[in-house]
Coordinates of C-alpha atoms in Angstrom, one line a residue:
Chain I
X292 CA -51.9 -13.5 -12.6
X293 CA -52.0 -17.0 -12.0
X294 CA -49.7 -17.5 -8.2
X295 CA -49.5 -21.0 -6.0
X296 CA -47.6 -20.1 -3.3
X297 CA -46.4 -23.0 -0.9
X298 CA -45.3 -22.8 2.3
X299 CA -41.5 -22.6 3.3
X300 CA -38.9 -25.6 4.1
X301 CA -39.4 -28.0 6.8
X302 CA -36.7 -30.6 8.5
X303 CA -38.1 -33.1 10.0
X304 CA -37.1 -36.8 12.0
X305 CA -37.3 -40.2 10.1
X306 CA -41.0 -41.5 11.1
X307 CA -42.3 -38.1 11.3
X308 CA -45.4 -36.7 9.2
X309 CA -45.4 -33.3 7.4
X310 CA -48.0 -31.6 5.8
X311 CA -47.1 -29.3 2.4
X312 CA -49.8 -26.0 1.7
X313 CA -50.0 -24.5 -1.6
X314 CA -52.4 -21.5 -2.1
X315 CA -53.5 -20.7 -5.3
X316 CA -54.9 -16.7 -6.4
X317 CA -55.6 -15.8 -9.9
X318 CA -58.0 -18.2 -10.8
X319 CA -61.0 -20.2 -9.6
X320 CA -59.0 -22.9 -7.6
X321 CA -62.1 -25.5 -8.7
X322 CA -61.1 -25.1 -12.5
X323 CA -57.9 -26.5 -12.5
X324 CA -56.7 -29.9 -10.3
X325 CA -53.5 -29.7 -7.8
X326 CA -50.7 -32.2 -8.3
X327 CA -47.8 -32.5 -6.1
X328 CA -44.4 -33.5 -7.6
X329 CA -41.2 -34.6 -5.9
X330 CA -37.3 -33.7 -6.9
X331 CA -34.8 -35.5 -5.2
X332 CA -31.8 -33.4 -4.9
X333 CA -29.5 -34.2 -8.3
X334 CA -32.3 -35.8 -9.9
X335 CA -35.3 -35.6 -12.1
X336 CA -39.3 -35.3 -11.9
X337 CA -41.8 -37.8 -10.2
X338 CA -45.7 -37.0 -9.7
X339 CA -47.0 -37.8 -6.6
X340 CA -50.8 -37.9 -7.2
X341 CA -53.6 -35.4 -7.4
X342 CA -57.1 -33.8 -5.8
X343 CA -59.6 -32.2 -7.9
X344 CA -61.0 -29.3 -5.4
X345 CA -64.6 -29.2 -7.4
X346 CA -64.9 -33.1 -6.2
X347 CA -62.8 -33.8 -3.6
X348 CA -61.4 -36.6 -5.0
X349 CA -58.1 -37.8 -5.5
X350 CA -55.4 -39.9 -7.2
X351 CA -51.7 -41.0 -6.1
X352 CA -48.7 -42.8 -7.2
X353 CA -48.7 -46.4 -6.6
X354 CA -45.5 -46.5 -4.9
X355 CA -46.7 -43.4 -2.2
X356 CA -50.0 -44.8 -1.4
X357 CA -51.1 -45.3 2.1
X358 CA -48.0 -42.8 3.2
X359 CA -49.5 -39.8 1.0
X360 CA -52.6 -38.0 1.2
X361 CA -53.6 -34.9 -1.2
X362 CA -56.5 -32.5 -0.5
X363 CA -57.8 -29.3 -0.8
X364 CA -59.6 -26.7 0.8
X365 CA -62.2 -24.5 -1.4
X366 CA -62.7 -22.2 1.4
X367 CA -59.1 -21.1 1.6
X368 CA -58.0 -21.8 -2.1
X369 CA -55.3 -23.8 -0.6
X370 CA -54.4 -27.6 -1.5
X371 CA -52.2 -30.0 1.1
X372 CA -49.5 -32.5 0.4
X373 CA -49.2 -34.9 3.8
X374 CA -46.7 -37.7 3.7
X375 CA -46.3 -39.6 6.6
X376 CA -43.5 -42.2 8.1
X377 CA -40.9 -40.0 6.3
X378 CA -37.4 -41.9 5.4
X379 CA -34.2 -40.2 4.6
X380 CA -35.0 -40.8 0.8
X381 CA -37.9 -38.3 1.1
X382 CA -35.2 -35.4 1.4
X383 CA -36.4 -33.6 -1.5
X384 CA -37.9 -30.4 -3.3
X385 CA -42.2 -30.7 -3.7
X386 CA -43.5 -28.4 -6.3
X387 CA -47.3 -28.1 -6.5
X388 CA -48.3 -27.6 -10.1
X389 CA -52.0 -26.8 -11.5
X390 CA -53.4 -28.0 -15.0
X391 CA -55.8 -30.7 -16.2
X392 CA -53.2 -33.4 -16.8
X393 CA -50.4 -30.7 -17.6
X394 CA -48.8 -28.7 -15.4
X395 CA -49.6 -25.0 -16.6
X396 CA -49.2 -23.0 -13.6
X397 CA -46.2 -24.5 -10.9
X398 CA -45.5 -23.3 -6.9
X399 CA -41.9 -22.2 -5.4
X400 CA -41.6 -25.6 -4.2
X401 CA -41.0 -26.6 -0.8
X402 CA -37.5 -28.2 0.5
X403 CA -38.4 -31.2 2.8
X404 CA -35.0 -32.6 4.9
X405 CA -35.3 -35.9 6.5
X406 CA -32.6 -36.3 9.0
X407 CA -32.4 -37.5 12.3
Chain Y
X48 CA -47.6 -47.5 -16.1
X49 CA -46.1 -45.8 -18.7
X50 CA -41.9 -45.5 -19.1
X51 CA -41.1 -42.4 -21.1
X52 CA -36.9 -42.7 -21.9
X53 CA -35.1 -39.4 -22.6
X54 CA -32.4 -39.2 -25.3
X55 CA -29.7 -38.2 -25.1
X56 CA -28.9 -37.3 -21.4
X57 CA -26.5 -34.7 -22.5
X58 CA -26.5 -32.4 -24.9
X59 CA -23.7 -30.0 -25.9
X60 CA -24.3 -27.5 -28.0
X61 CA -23.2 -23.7 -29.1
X62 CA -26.1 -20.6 -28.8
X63 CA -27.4 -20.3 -32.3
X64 CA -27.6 -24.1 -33.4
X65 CA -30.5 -26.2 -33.7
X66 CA -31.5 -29.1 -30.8
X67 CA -33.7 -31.9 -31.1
X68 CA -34.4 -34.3 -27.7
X69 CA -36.4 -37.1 -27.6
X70 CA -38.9 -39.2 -25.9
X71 CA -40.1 -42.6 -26.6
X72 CA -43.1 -44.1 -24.8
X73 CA -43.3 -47.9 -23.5
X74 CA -46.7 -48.1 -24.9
X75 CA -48.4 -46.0 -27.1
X76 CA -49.7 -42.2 -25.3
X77 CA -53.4 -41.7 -25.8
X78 CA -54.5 -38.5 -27.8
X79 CA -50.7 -37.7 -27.5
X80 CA -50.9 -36.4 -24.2
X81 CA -47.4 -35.4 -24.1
X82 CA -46.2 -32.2 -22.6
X83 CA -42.5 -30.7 -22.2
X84 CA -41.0 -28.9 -19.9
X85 CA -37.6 -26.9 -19.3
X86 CA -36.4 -26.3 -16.0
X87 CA -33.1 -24.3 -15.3
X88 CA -31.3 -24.5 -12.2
X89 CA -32.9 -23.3 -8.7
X90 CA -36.4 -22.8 -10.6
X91 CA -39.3 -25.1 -10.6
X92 CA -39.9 -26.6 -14.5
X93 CA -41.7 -24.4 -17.2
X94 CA -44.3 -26.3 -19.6
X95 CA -43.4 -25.4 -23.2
X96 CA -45.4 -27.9 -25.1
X97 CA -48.4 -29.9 -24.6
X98 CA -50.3 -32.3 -26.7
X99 CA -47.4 -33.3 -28.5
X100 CA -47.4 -30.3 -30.7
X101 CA -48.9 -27.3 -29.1
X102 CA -46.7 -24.0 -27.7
X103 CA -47.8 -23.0 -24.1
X104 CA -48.7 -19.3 -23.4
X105 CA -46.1 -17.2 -24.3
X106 CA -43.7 -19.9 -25.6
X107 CA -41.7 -18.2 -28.4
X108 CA -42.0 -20.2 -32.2
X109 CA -38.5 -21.2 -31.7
X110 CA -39.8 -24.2 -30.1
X111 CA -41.8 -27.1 -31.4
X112 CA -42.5 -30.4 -31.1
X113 CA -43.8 -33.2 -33.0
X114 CA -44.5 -36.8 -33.0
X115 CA -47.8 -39.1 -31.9
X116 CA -48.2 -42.7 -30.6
X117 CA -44.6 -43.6 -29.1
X118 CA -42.0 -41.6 -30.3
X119 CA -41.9 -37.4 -29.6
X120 CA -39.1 -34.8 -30.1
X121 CA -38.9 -31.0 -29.4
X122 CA -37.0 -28.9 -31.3
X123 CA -35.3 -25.2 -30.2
X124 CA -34.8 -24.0 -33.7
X125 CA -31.7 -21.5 -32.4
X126 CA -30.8 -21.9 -29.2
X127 CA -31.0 -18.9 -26.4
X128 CA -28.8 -18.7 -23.5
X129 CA -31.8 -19.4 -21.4
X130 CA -32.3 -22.2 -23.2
X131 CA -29.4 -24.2 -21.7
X132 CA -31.3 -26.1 -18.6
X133 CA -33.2 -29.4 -18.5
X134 CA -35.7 -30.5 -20.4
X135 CA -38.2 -33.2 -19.6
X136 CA -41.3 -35.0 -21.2
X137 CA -44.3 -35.7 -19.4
X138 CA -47.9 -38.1 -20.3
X139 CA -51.0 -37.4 -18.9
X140 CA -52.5 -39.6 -20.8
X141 CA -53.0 -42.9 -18.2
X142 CA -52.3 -43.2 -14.5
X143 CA -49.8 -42.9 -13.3
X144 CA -48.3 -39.5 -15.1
X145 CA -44.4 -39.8 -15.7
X146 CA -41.8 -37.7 -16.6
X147 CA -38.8 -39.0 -18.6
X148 CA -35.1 -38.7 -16.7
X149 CA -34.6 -35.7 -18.3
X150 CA -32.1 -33.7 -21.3
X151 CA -29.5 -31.6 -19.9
X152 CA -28.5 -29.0 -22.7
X153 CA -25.2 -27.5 -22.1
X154 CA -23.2 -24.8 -23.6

C-alpha cells in the first residue's frame, strides 16, 4: 500500500522559515516525483513545484521561487517542502502528492499558521 | 501559464441524477493532460480521471470524462452521497500545473 505521511501542524511568526517532511512507503520513492500543493483555508488548489528523487532536480511555481525550495532524500524515502520569509497569507493546508504530472497517491497534509 | 476556468461554481443536485462540470483551458492542453479530482471536506483531493478520459484505480464506471484540446467535462452518471464534495481539474501538460477554482456539488 502506497502511504506519504507528512509531518504534523506547525505555527510559526511572520519572517520565519519552516520545513514540511513527507515520507513515502509502498513504493520505490525514485519512481514517482513529489509535488507539494498549497490550500488556503476556504479556497481551492495551487501546486507549488516539484523534485524528482532519481535526479535531484526540481521545479517550482513562478510566484514561490526564491522563498521555496523542494527536495528529497533517497536514503530516508522522505521528500521536504521549505518555504521561507512566511507572511500571514501562507496560513494554509500543504498536501504532498506523488505521480508523474498527476497526483495518484496524496499525504494527510500539513496545517501551516502564520501569525505573530 | 495555463488558466483552467471551472463551470459552474455550484452545483445542486438530488442523489440519483446525472452531473456534468466543466473545464476550459486558456490554450490548448498537450496530449490532454487533464486530470480530475474530488475532494470532500477535511480530506486531501482524490484523482478520478487522468488524460482527459481515463478512470483512476478503483474509480467506479459511474464516472467519465471526455473532451481534448480546450474544453473537458466529467460526468457522475448517478450521483452517490459521497459524491457531493468538490471537484477540480488539473494540466500537467506545461509548467506551471494548475488546478481550476473548483465545482462544489451539493445536495
Amino acid at each position: 500500500e502506497v502511504r506519504l505521511v507528512q509531518s504534523g501542524a506547525e505555527v510559526k511568526k511572520p519572517g520565519a522559515t519552516v520545513k514540511i517532511s513527507c515520507k513515502a512507503s509502498g513504493y520505490t520513492f525514485s519512481d514517482y516525483h513529489i509535488h507539494w500543493v498549497q490550500q488556503a483555508p476556504g479556497k481551492g488548489l495551487e501546486w507549488m513545484g516539484l523534485v524528482d528523487p532519481e535526479k535531484g532536480d526540481s521545479v517550482y511555481a513562478e510566484n514561490l521561487q526564491g522563498r521555496v525550495t523542494i527536495t528529497a532524500d533517497t536514503s530516508t524515502n522522505t521528500a521536504y517542502m521549505e518555504l521561507s520569509s512566511l507572511i500571514s497569507a501562507d496560513t494554509a493546508v500543504y498536501y504532498c502528492a506523488a505521480g508523474l504530472g498527476i497526483f495518484d497517491y496524496w499525504g494527510q497534509g500539513t496545517l501551516l499558521t502564520v501569525s505573530s | 501559464e495555463i488558466v483552467l476556468t471551472q463551470s459552474p461554481a455550484t452545483l445542486s443536485l438530488s442523489p440519483g441524477e446525472r452531473a456534468t462540470l466543466s473545464c476550459r483551458a486558456s490554450q490548448i492542453i498537450s496530449f490532454n493532460y487533464l486530470a480530475w479530482y474530488r475532494q470532500k471536506p477535511g480530506q486531501a483531493p482524490r484523482l478520478l480521471i487522468y488524460a482527459a478520459s481515463t478512470r483512476a484505480t478503483g474509480i467506479p464506471d459511474r464516472f467519465s470524462g471526455s473532451g481534448s484540446g480546450t474544453d473537458f467535462t466529467i460526468t457522475i452518471s448517478r450521483l452517490e452521497p459521497e459524491d457531493f464534495a468538490v471537484y477540480y481539474c488539473q494540466q500537467h501538460s506545461t509548467y506551471p500545473f494548475t488546478f481550476g477554482q473548483g465545482t462544489k456539488l451539493e445536495i
